[in-house]
Amino acid sequence: MSPATGSVPAIRVLGLSARLRPRHLIVIGVGSVLAALVAVISAGVGDYQMSPARVVAVLLGHGTPMEHLVISTIRLPRVLLGLVVGAALGVSGAIVQATARNALASPDLLGVTAGASVGAVLVLVVGGSGAAASGLLRSVGVPVAALIGGTVAAGLVLLLLRRTGADGLRPLLVGIGVSAFLSGIVSWLMVVATIDDAARANIWLTGTLNGRSWPEVWSATAALAVIAVPLVVLAPRLLTLRLGTDVARGLGLATGPTQAMLLMAAVVLAGATTAVAGPIGFVALVVPHLARLATGSAGPPLAASAVIGALLLVCADLFARTAFAPIQIPTGAVTAFVGAPFLIWLLIRNRQGVLR
Amino acid sequence: MSLSGSLLTRPPAVRQRAQGGWLLVSLAALVAALVLSLAVGSRALNPAEVLDVLLGSGTAEARAIVLDLRLGRTVAAMIAGAGLAVAGAVIQGHTRNPLADPGLLGVTSGAAVAVVLAIFLLGITNPVGYLWFCLLGAALGTILVTAVGLAGARRRDASPASLVLAGAAINALLGAVTGVLLLLDSATLDVYRFWTVGSLAGGQESAVLVVTAPLVLAGILLAVAHAPALDSLALGDDAAKSLGRNPLRARLTGLTAVTLLVGAAVASAGSLGFVGLVAPHVMRRVTGPAHRWLLPQCALAGAVFVLIADVLGRLVVHPAELPVGVVLGIVGAPAFVLIVVRYKKTRGARR
């Protein structure tokens, strides 16, 4: 959609072209730097305090074995997980908001996190002692079950949405209803579980990056990488979809399959992050708005959402660890403290009744 | 088509007799649910034994089970159900929002968190002391909800869903607050869980119920007293004013009523959701929109719902027990989704 005069800055290489949007690039660059900075600071904070410079030194290889141990087995996985989970949630939220053309849509409001909780708790409760911390069931079964649960819940909500339509706030009410139902199921499972299983499930349910380690980092990164590849291809179609389904169809886009693929990607991302870090809410809702404000674009930008999501979550995690030291509050609680007032503000500010 | 549709075309005297008849049906349902609640449990009694105990005679074992174990929770369930159902109907009338429910809008969470904060920060252990904080939390929650609801109603294309979404945000926020408090003071985990999930298993102290029952009654009477004003508010503030009503006074009365009802209900049984949504919707099909019939019916229907939910909670995972809040969530949430999905059809092409 560039004007015929060609005054829009773009890169053209071997038949492929992409628009250069300076503000996007600045936001992505600055955001990445800030995220890395906060990550380094966060890696230094804890029982064994280290200054950021020391952390960098350890990462580069010059450090005592004790520092290496602390950083590489405890701090680094947690910080990296925060970055990856934040990025995944940001992208997931951006996709859902752009596809549904609804400023308040987000995977957690649409029941994905509740469904993932049901899947994970089911495995933890039914698996019994086989789902203990070091078992295969725990490291593979729980995330897979969470992913399946999230997908099923999203499918249920989408099925219901066929009757209400995707516009307006009613899809979110459907999502809230489905989430409430699934939360009831989770409570049921917790009641029938043994005390040990219930305690394990409770830990999983708290939505925290505490106690996660390298396996979780790898699975989250794998999910993000796997989704990122088709997303690069689908991203231009996302822009077209934002014009509305009729116009998009008129421009030759197959709206049905494209929407389905995009939503599938969003659900997989949200489900995978819930699977490894428990339910962390409101990030997928808030980050696309922040990214849109920062880059000044008309719709939620994908890459900027990833970067700002990573930054937000790493900051939230740092706050969660240090605010009430030595007690660590769940990262999900911090995001709820920030995200819930934001949602209320969005609702109040919304003059047209629903959309952006 | 609703049952009242055919009734509304009859002369008023016939309508009143019909509504009176329906009230008697609800009352009978309540008595049946009450007996069921007293009979069901890990040691099941048959209704004859229960009636014996209630009438004064009966074996010592049956008396112990009914009077010591089950009567408290039954009364608490009735108080909470009646209070929340009437509160839901009143909020729906004031905000002109068919999806309003004290649980969904965060009013019950507000009351529960107020109590939790009181326990945590002020160390209150007296049950009657909790009650004041319950009422305070319910009042703050209702004021917030009414403010957001009215702000929304003034916009021309306001959607009822905004209020529910704001309530969901408030619930999430209060849930995070409770979660953090739980971590900071894990010693009283069960107490917190009672307030925020809603359970009748704690063995309600009669001291609490003796205070909350009159409060709920007072709330119901207040609500019924302003029922005509509530009817005219449905037409909009301006139309109500031109009909001679005072919307502000009606709102204040409604606010007081909802505060009393929700505060007493949460103090009896913790934070329960969906009762205030489902009971008015079901009863409106019987009574039509007139609040002077709707509100008493809601009280009875709400009590029946919570009693049945409690009985279900005791049956499905026998001999363990599902908290009544969980059962209401599992049953009420699909009902809520059904209402949302079908809402557009009855309103036509408004959206």
XYZ file of C-alpha atoms in Angstrom:
707
model
C 0.000 0.000 0.000
C 2.801 2.436 -0.747
C 2.079 5.586 -2.713
C 3.152 5.608 -6.315
C 5.796 8.262 -5.678
C 7.837 5.695 -3.691
C 8.570 8.143 -0.893
C 8.086 5.443 1.748
C 11.457 4.193 2.959
C 11.898 0.532 2.174
C 14.509 -2.142 1.704
C 14.450 -3.996 -1.552
C 16.563 -7.085 -1.911
C 16.310 -9.701 -4.627
C 12.646 -9.236 -5.260
C 11.632 -9.045 -1.611
C 10.781 -5.736 -0.107
C 9.980 -4.542 3.360
C 9.009 -1.179 4.705
C 11.491 0.610 6.895
C 9.749 2.023 9.874
C 12.331 3.958 11.869
C 10.249 4.327 14.968
C 9.623 0.578 15.087
C 13.312 -0.114 14.779
C 14.171 2.402 17.472
C 11.616 0.897 19.846
C 12.862 -2.597 19.165
C 16.479 -1.577 19.611
C 15.983 0.451 22.772
C 13.646 -2.164 24.182
C 16.119 -4.959 23.611
C 18.904 -3.026 25.276
C 16.724 -2.196 28.264
C 15.545 -5.774 28.556
C 19.102 -7.061 28.501
C 20.072 -4.487 31.112
C 17.253 -5.391 33.464
C 18.016 -9.057 32.897
C 21.622 -8.571 33.943
C 20.581 -6.605 37.017
C 18.029 -9.249 37.873
C 20.623 -11.978 37.567
C 22.687 -10.210 40.190
C 19.912 -9.852 42.718
C 19.168 -12.457 45.321
C 20.635 -14.181 48.362
C 24.048 -14.090 46.755
C 24.279 -10.496 45.594
C 26.384 -9.602 42.593
C 26.819 -6.326 40.848
C 25.833 -6.146 37.175
C 29.449 -5.775 36.143
C 30.308 -8.915 38.056
C 27.433 -10.738 36.359
C 28.746 -9.797 32.943
C 32.194 -10.947 33.954
C 30.850 -14.303 35.073
C 28.933 -14.700 31.830
C 32.093 -14.041 29.893
C 33.891 -16.731 31.823
C 35.862 -14.948 34.517
C 34.263 -15.872 37.791
C 34.626 -18.111 40.768
C 33.032 -21.567 40.527
C 30.509 -20.501 43.153
C 29.413 -17.551 41.081
C 29.230 -19.725 37.992
C 27.031 -22.171 39.830
C 24.680 -19.506 41.075
C 24.388 -17.766 37.764
C 24.172 -20.703 35.422
C 21.931 -23.023 37.398
C 19.697 -20.613 39.273
C 19.627 -17.093 37.971
C 20.271 -17.345 34.275
C 17.498 -19.827 33.442
C 15.016 -17.766 35.402
C 15.970 -14.528 33.699
C 16.035 -16.076 30.246
C 12.686 -17.698 30.887
C 11.312 -14.310 31.837
C 12.508 -12.835 28.574
C 11.162 -15.676 26.452
C 7.824 -15.923 28.246
C 7.339 -12.167 28.086
C 8.098 -12.121 24.380
C 5.787 -15.048 23.678
C 2.926 -13.537 25.653
C 3.396 -10.177 23.978
C 3.289 -11.702 20.511
C 0.336 -13.900 21.404
C -1.630 -10.942 22.662
C -0.759 -8.884 19.591
C -1.937 -11.643 17.256
C -5.215 -12.119 19.100
C -5.956 -8.413 19.258
C -5.175 -7.914 15.599
C -7.088 -10.975 14.407
C -10.139 -10.352 16.538
C -9.916 -6.602 15.862
C -10.752 -6.161 19.481
C -8.644 -4.010 21.750
C -9.500 -6.005 24.838
C -8.964 -9.500 23.524
C -6.201 -11.535 25.059
C -5.469 -15.241 25.429
C -6.014 -15.241 29.173
C -9.372 -13.536 28.824
C -10.296 -16.080 26.177
C -9.783 -19.078 28.376
C -6.403 -20.393 27.165
C -4.658 -20.074 30.518
C -7.598 -21.651 32.353
C -7.611 -24.557 29.915
C -3.865 -24.992 30.274
C -4.321 -25.044 34.058
C -6.877 -27.823 33.761
C -4.555 -29.881 31.590
C -1.552 -29.453 33.846
C -3.431 -30.068 37.108
C -5.079 -33.142 35.601
C -1.691 -34.670 34.841
C -0.293 -33.679 38.224
C -3.252 -35.164 40.078
C -3.784 -38.281 38.009
C -0.093 -38.915 37.516
C 0.407 -39.111 41.241
C 3.951 -39.738 42.407
C 4.968 -40.396 38.828
C 4.662 -36.698 38.304
C 7.319 -35.905 40.876
C 9.796 -33.199 40.105
C 12.353 -35.264 38.268
C 10.104 -37.616 36.372
C 9.582 -37.648 32.646
C 5.909 -37.185 33.206
C 6.544 -33.907 34.921
C 8.946 -32.407 32.425
C 7.155 -33.552 29.291
C 3.676 -34.622 30.338
C 2.663 -31.502 32.193
C 3.640 -28.998 29.502
C 2.066 -31.116 26.761
C -1.120 -31.525 28.775
C -1.192 -27.803 29.428
C -0.780 -27.111 25.743
C -3.579 -29.504 24.842
C -5.807 -28.076 27.555
C -5.227 -24.533 26.342
C -5.991 -25.497 22.764
C -9.191 -27.300 23.734
C -10.376 -24.359 25.807
C -9.647 -21.917 22.990
C -11.486 -24.211 20.587
C -14.492 -24.244 22.882
C -14.531 -20.472 23.126
C -14.184 -20.070 19.377
C -17.050 -22.505 18.851
C -19.225 -20.407 21.111
C -18.075 -17.273 19.356
C -19.576 -18.483 16.114
C -22.896 -17.561 17.625
C -21.914 -14.226 19.090
C -19.482 -12.942 16.524
C -15.966 -11.771 17.297
C -16.734 -8.076 17.580
C -17.610 -6.238 20.685
C -17.109 -7.264 24.250
C -19.299 -10.354 24.245
C -16.514 -12.727 23.160
C -14.669 -11.656 26.272
C -17.678 -12.452 28.411
C -17.788 -15.894 26.835
C -14.103 -16.241 27.632
C -14.689 -15.167 31.221
C -17.513 -17.666 31.580
C -15.436 -20.505 30.133
C -12.475 -19.529 32.335
C -14.690 -19.507 35.416
C -16.029 -22.943 34.528
C -12.539 -24.336 34.003
C -11.337 -22.773 37.259
C -14.150 -24.624 38.981
C -12.908 -27.853 37.398
C -9.398 -27.115 38.651
C -10.745 -26.568 42.165
C -12.602 -29.864 41.901
C -9.401 -31.663 40.916
C -7.567 -30.075 43.817
C -10.207 -31.316 46.251
C -10.010 -34.938 45.085
C -6.223 -34.977 44.914
C -3.964 -36.224 47.653
C -2.260 -33.600 49.751
C 1.067 -34.005 47.988
C -0.440 -33.751 44.542
C -2.533 -30.784 45.592
C 0.542 -29.043 46.959
C 2.433 -29.695 43.714
C -0.489 -28.446 41.666
C -0.744 -25.379 43.863
C 2.863 -24.518 43.221
C 2.327 -24.892 39.503
C -0.778 -22.735 39.601
C 0.865 -19.721 41.178
C 2.115 -18.279 37.918
C 5.688 -17.691 38.898
C 9.130 -17.990 37.394
C 10.399 -19.259 40.718
C 12.000 -22.660 40.694
C 12.033 -23.046 36.920
C 15.216 -24.226 35.252
C 16.786 -25.057 31.924
C 14.271 -27.613 30.609
C 11.549 -25.009 30.848
C 13.712 -22.438 29.113
C 14.392 -24.798 26.235
C 10.758 -25.754 25.729
C 9.615 -22.130 25.828
C 12.324 -21.042 23.423
C 11.502 -23.952 21.139
C 7.842 -22.945 21.081
C 8.707 -19.334 20.321
C 11.168 -20.288 17.587
C 8.787 -22.753 15.971
C 5.990 -20.214 15.871
C 8.197 -17.333 14.802
C 9.001 -18.896 11.439
C 5.445 -19.098 10.042
C 4.677 -15.817 11.774
C 7.186 -13.977 9.638
C 5.256 -15.202 6.614
C 1.849 -14.475 8.084
C 2.647 -11.032 9.463
C 1.821 -9.086 6.267
C -1.491 -10.920 6.089
C -2.176 -9.768 9.609
C -1.964 -6.212 8.359
C -4.442 -6.979 5.625
C -6.831 -8.659 8.033
C -6.973 -5.516 10.066
C -8.862 -3.805 7.307
C -11.817 -6.068 7.941
C -12.730 -9.466 6.567
C -14.653 -8.149 3.588
C -11.896 -5.850 2.363
C -9.299 -8.513 3.021
C -11.232 -11.012 0.965
C -11.583 -8.447 -1.731
C -7.809 -8.089 -1.743
C -7.455 -11.788 -2.359
C -6.654 -13.033 1.121
C -8.099 -16.346 2.266
C -9.446 -14.967 5.535
C -10.727 -18.181 7.093
C -7.539 -20.240 6.938
C -5.353 -17.234 7.728
C -7.346 -16.361 10.828
C -7.318 -19.973 11.901
C -3.560 -20.258 11.503
C -2.911 -17.002 13.318
C -5.150 -17.913 16.226
C -3.552 -21.342 16.384
C -0.146 -19.674 16.650
C -1.392 -17.390 19.395
C -2.934 -20.264 21.329
C 0.223 -22.367 21.046
C 2.342 -19.490 22.321
C 0.013 -18.749 25.226
C -0.419 -22.421 26.045
C 3.317 -23.089 25.918
C 4.093 -20.189 28.236
C 1.401 -21.251 30.685
C 2.760 -24.763 30.496
C 6.227 -23.735 31.646
C 5.544 -20.790 33.916
C 2.007 -21.270 35.122
C -0.768 -18.771 34.433
C 0.647 -15.239 34.188
C -2.156 -12.879 33.324
C -2.560 -9.484 31.749
C 0.783 -9.378 29.957
C -0.829 -10.450 26.688
C -3.453 -7.754 27.167
C -1.273 -4.836 28.173
C 1.864 -5.275 26.061
C 0.307 -4.820 22.590
C -1.229 -1.540 23.742
C 2.092 -0.309 25.097
C 3.845 -1.400 21.916
C 1.272 0.369 19.801
C 1.650 3.564 21.804
C 5.423 3.385 21.597
C 5.657 2.774 17.877
C 2.699 4.909 16.918
C 1.369 2.256 14.543
C -2.273 1.670 13.817
C -2.411 -1.904 14.985
C -0.490 -3.972 17.504
C 3.030 -4.541 16.128
C 4.424 -8.033 16.508
C 8.169 -7.555 16.937
C 7.798 -4.549 19.206
C 5.273 -6.479 21.316
C 7.784 -9.265 21.746
C 10.495 -6.910 22.921
C 8.277 -4.876 25.232
C 6.743 -8.075 26.599
C 10.184 -9.395 27.466
C 11.084 -6.109 29.131
C 7.836 -5.962 31.098
C 8.032 -9.472 32.399
C 11.662 -9.236 33.411
C 10.873 -6.031 35.320
C 7.830 -7.653 36.938
C 9.924 -10.640 37.947
C 12.590 -8.407 39.466
C 9.944 -6.545 41.408
C 8.335 -9.790 42.532
C 11.610 -11.036 43.891
C 12.710 -7.883 45.659
C 9.579 -6.059 46.787
C 8.789 -8.157 49.838
C 12.191 -9.757 50.313
C 12.889 -12.355 51.549
C 9.466 -13.556 50.457
C 8.999 -13.895 46.714
C 5.530 -13.036 45.524
C 4.302 -14.630 42.307
C 5.102 -12.771 39.113
C 1.475 -13.272 38.136
C 0.430 -11.189 41.137
C 2.603 -8.276 40.026
C 1.241 -8.392 36.480
C -2.292 -8.489 37.901
C -1.586 -5.405 40.036
C -0.475 -3.556 36.940
C -2.792 -5.077 34.373
C -6.139 -4.940 36.168
C -6.208 -1.146 36.605
C -5.026 -0.874 33.005
C -7.984 -2.941 31.834
C -10.375 -0.789 33.831
C -8.815 2.322 32.353
C -9.217 0.877 28.853
C -12.864 0.181 29.561
C -13.546 3.643 30.903
C -11.653 5.428 28.177
C -13.309 3.538 25.402
C -15.672 5.940 23.730
C -16.880 3.937 20.823
C -18.159 1.186 22.984
C -15.562 -1.347 22.198
C -12.863 -1.163 19.591
C -9.605 0.701 19.429
C -41.933 -16.970 25.334
C -41.981 -16.516 29.060
C -44.665 -17.915 31.258
C -45.590 -14.426 32.343
C -46.320 -13.472 28.769
C -49.611 -15.235 28.846
C -50.319 -13.928 32.315
C -49.698 -10.294 31.471
C -52.735 -10.180 29.249
C -55.009 -11.216 32.087
C -56.657 -8.746 34.466
C -54.577 -7.676 37.528
C -56.521 -9.764 40.034
C -55.819 -12.934 38.080
C -52.164 -11.947 37.778
C -51.844 -11.433 41.500
C -53.391 -14.787 42.237
C -51.075 -16.421 39.711
C -47.997 -14.765 41.207
C -49.139 -15.725 44.671
C -49.419 -19.282 43.441
C -45.889 -19.196 42.116
C -44.642 -17.872 45.430
C -46.197 -20.841 47.168
C -44.499 -23.172 44.688
C -41.144 -21.555 45.460
C -41.772 -21.823 49.162
C -42.519 -25.516 48.784
C -39.313 -25.946 46.785
C -37.399 -24.219 49.560
C -38.818 -26.526 52.212
C -37.941 -29.543 50.074
C -34.399 -28.295 49.538
C -34.062 -27.618 53.248
C -35.055 -31.146 54.187
C -32.742 -32.500 51.503
C -29.849 -30.475 52.838
C -30.435 -31.759 56.332
C -30.766 -35.338 55.132
C -27.811 -35.704 52.758
C -24.279 -36.212 53.909
C -21.737 -38.856 54.832
C -24.375 -40.423 57.054
C -27.587 -40.124 55.103
C -30.819 -39.721 56.970
C -34.224 -40.208 55.459
C -36.690 -37.295 55.412
C -38.864 -38.861 58.082
C -35.988 -38.828 60.567
C -35.188 -35.238 59.655
C -38.761 -34.136 60.227
C -38.758 -35.931 63.556
C -35.711 -34.007 64.678
C -37.152 -30.716 63.516
C -40.351 -31.384 65.402
C -38.475 -32.100 68.602
C -38.242 -35.871 68.847
C -35.870 -38.258 67.069
C -32.873 -40.401 68.004
C -29.908 -38.787 69.744
C -27.671 -39.613 66.827
C -30.004 -38.011 64.320
C -30.371 -34.953 66.553
C -26.610 -34.612 66.815
C -26.141 -34.845 63.082
C -28.930 -32.521 62.116
C -28.680 -29.900 64.806
C -24.946 -29.742 65.364
C -23.566 -30.438 61.943
C -26.064 -29.652 59.264
C -28.442 -27.034 60.570
C -25.765 -24.343 60.710
C -24.675 -24.810 57.138
C -28.257 -25.047 55.907
C -29.207 -21.769 57.522
C -26.012 -20.145 56.254
C -26.770 -21.388 52.730
C -30.270 -19.950 52.847
C -29.066 -16.601 54.145
C -26.309 -16.339 51.560
C -28.492 -17.519 48.671
C -31.373 -15.194 49.460
C -29.066 -12.242 50.044
C -27.005 -12.653 46.895
C -29.986 -13.348 44.636
C -31.872 -10.246 45.756
C -28.685 -8.174 45.586
C -28.160 -9.381 42.033
C -31.691 -8.444 41.016
C -31.308 -4.990 42.564
C -27.956 -4.336 40.858
C -29.401 -5.521 37.561
C -32.260 -3.101 37.984
C -30.111 -0.135 38.938
C -27.438 -0.551 36.305
C -29.942 -1.733 33.698
C -27.475 -4.493 33.032
C -28.778 -8.033 32.701
C -25.347 -9.488 33.323
C -24.776 -7.914 36.710
C -24.020 -10.250 39.583
C -22.352 -9.392 42.890
C -19.779 -12.133 42.327
C -18.940 -11.230 38.749
C -18.739 -7.547 39.518
C -16.308 -8.014 42.333
C -18.571 -6.886 45.181
C -18.349 -10.203 47.025
C -14.595 -10.318 46.453
C -14.380 -6.824 47.888
C -16.195 -7.912 51.028
C -14.060 -11.047 51.351
C -10.785 -9.180 50.850
C -11.846 -6.550 53.369
C -12.253 -9.307 55.932
C -8.959 -10.936 54.954
C -7.162 -7.608 55.283
C -8.809 -7.049 58.649
C -7.582 -10.416 59.867
C -4.130 -9.859 58.491
C -3.555 -6.228 59.393
C -5.680 -5.759 62.479
C -5.740 -9.289 63.835
C -9.498 -9.377 64.247
C -10.674 -12.765 65.436
C -14.166 -12.009 66.641
C -16.719 -13.195 64.059
C -18.968 -10.244 64.672
C -15.969 -8.031 64.115
C -15.557 -9.570 60.668
C -19.093 -8.519 59.891
C -18.308 -4.822 60.002
C -15.489 -5.272 57.551
C -17.686 -7.381 55.324
C -20.216 -4.591 55.232
C -17.502 -2.026 54.606
C -16.011 -4.026 51.751
C -19.456 -4.633 50.255
C -20.269 -0.920 50.479
C -17.049 0.095 48.747
C -17.548 -2.542 46.072
C -21.118 -1.479 45.416
C -20.178 2.195 45.176
C -17.441 1.404 42.698
C -19.706 -0.810 40.634
C -22.512 1.713 40.580
C -20.139 4.493 39.580
C -18.674 2.513 36.699
C -22.119 1.272 35.709
C -23.613 4.744 35.658
C -20.643 6.160 33.777
C -21.186 3.465 31.219
C -24.924 3.952 31.043
C -24.513 7.583 30.120
C -22.705 6.743 26.917
C -25.108 6.174 24.108
C -23.765 2.896 22.876
C -22.557 1.540 26.166
C -22.327 -2.193 26.353
C -23.407 -4.127 29.447
C -20.261 -6.112 29.032
C -17.999 -3.232 30.123
C -19.271 -3.497 33.652
C -18.669 -7.214 33.764
C -15.187 -6.798 32.357
C -14.401 -4.130 34.924
C -15.650 -6.579 37.536
C -13.387 -9.272 36.125
C -10.448 -6.897 36.392
C -11.353 -6.085 39.991
C -11.671 -9.785 40.771
C -8.255 -10.448 39.277
C -6.740 -7.605 41.265
C -8.319 -8.716 44.535
C -7.274 -12.294 43.796
C -3.696 -11.113 43.458
C -3.976 -9.216 46.739
C -5.267 -12.310 48.506
C -2.567 -14.436 46.910
C 0.142 -12.141 48.175
C -1.379 -12.032 51.657
C -1.511 -15.821 51.676
C 2.210 -15.925 51.029
C 3.003 -13.372 53.669
C 0.961 -15.121 56.338
C 0.430 -18.748 55.457
C -0.616 -19.701 58.965
C -4.274 -18.960 58.383
C -4.608 -20.423 54.888
C -7.893 -22.183 55.540
C -9.513 -19.075 56.914
C -8.598 -17.085 53.828
C -9.773 -19.817 51.525
C -13.123 -19.878 53.244
C -13.704 -16.209 52.610
C -12.564 -16.114 49.017
C -13.904 -19.383 47.640
C -17.098 -19.690 49.611
C -17.675 -22.760 51.683
C -20.222 -23.969 54.181
C -18.016 -26.611 55.719
C -16.521 -24.481 58.439
C -19.380 -25.066 60.819
C -20.842 -21.585 60.922
C -20.917 -20.218 64.393
C -24.429 -19.422 65.392
C -23.215 -16.077 66.707
C -22.566 -14.979 63.135
C -25.793 -16.362 61.726
C -27.874 -14.758 64.452
C -26.553 -11.377 63.305
C -26.549 -11.936 59.549
C -30.073 -13.329 59.282
C -31.784 -10.100 60.434
C -29.430 -8.101 58.210
C -30.461 -10.075 55.161
C -34.110 -9.720 56.096
C -33.655 -5.992 56.515
C -31.954 -5.827 53.127
C -34.756 -7.760 51.443
C -37.419 -5.557 53.021
C -35.562 -2.434 51.943
C -35.232 -3.773 48.418
C -38.922 -4.691 48.194
C -39.861 -1.294 49.599
C -38.147 0.502 46.731
C -39.375 -1.992 44.108
C -41.747 0.488 42.417
C -38.916 3.007 42.078
C -36.742 0.259 40.644
C -39.424 -0.519 38.066
C -39.533 3.061 36.883
C -35.740 3.332 36.808
C -35.787 0.686 34.110
C -37.179 3.323 31.779
C -34.233 5.610 32.352
C -33.533 8.369 34.858
C -35.400 11.051 32.959
C -38.528 8.985 32.489
C -38.401 7.988 36.146
C -38.190 11.627 37.183
C -41.124 12.526 35.028
C -43.085 9.742 36.686
C -42.480 11.402 40.019
C -39.673 9.188 41.328
C -36.493 10.448 42.882
C -33.704 8.493 41.185
C -31.051 9.593 43.631
C -33.009 8.465 46.630
C -33.854 5.223 44.908
C -30.163 4.662 44.169
C -29.176 5.341 47.755
C -31.811 2.936 49.002
C -30.610 0.338 46.542
C -27.009 0.894 47.593
C -27.880 0.377 51.246
C -29.900 -2.710 50.450
C -27.147 -4.278 48.354
C -24.522 -3.495 51.000
C -26.570 -5.157 53.729
C -27.405 -8.147 51.565
C -23.931 -8.824 50.186
C -22.170 -8.092 53.460
C -24.386 -10.467 55.407
C -24.223 -13.122 52.671
C -20.423 -13.084 52.498
C -20.174 -13.131 56.293
C -22.309 -16.273 56.326
C -20.789 -18.303 53.524
C -17.830 -16.536 51.986
C -17.689 -15.185 48.465
C -20.150 -16.992 46.163
C -20.652 -16.205 42.530
C -23.343 -16.592 39.879
C -26.286 -16.865 42.276
C -27.129 -13.205 41.797
C -27.038 -13.671 38.040
C -28.893 -16.901 37.488
C -31.681 -16.602 40.063
C -33.114 -13.304 38.726
C -32.888 -14.504 35.126
C -34.776 -17.701 35.897
C -37.356 -15.981 38.088
C -37.986 -13.214 35.566
C -39.463 -15.806 33.257
C -42.039 -16.567 35.912
C -42.820 -13.152 37.338
C -42.099 -10.825 34.491
C -40.190 -7.602 35.091
C -42.209 -6.331 38.067
C -39.810 -6.119 40.980
C -42.368 -6.462 43.749
C -42.860 -10.066 42.673
C -39.356 -10.642 41.368
C -37.484 -9.781 44.547
C -39.267 -12.177 46.944
C -39.100 -14.915 44.309
C -35.384 -14.259 43.916
C -34.868 -14.608 47.656
C -36.551 -17.996 47.689
C -34.925 -19.166 44.460
C -31.478 -18.052 45.571
C -31.802 -19.974 48.819
C -32.885 -23.065 46.875
C -29.954 -22.753 44.451
C -27.324 -22.525 47.122
C -28.878 -25.387 49.109
C -28.965 -27.613 46.012
C -25.395 -26.624 45.134
C -24.269 -27.524 48.634
C -26.036 -30.882 48.435
C -24.398 -31.555 45.057
C -21.028 -30.650 46.517
C -21.549 -33.210 49.219
C -22.660 -35.904 46.792
C -20.316 -35.813 43.818
C -17.036 -36.412 45.627
C -18.458 -38.405 48.509
C -17.119 -38.676 51.184
C -15.041 -35.585 50.500
C -16.814 -32.340 49.792
C -16.660 -29.744 47.064
C -16.959 -26.204 48.399
C -20.268 -24.694 47.423
C -18.496 -21.836 45.643
C -16.856 -24.339 43.306
C -20.152 -26.066 42.493
C -21.803 -22.726 41.793
C -18.906 -21.870 39.507
C -19.129 -25.140 37.579
C -22.894 -24.868 37.176
C -23.276 -21.108 37.020
C -20.553 -20.309 34.509
C -22.147 -22.291 31.659
C -25.447 -20.644 32.555
C -23.729 -17.267 32.291
C -22.246 -18.179 28.907
C -25.686 -19.316 27.744
C -27.165 -15.977 28.761
C -24.430 -14.091 26.941
C -24.756 -16.155 23.790
C -28.526 -15.829 23.642
C -28.665 -12.209 24.690
C -28.326 -10.808 21.190
C -31.266 -12.756 19.839
C -33.783 -11.353 22.276
C -32.540 -7.800 21.849
C -32.840 -7.960 18.085
C -30.562 -5.830 15.955
C -29.504 -3.464 18.693
C -25.851 -4.195 18.169
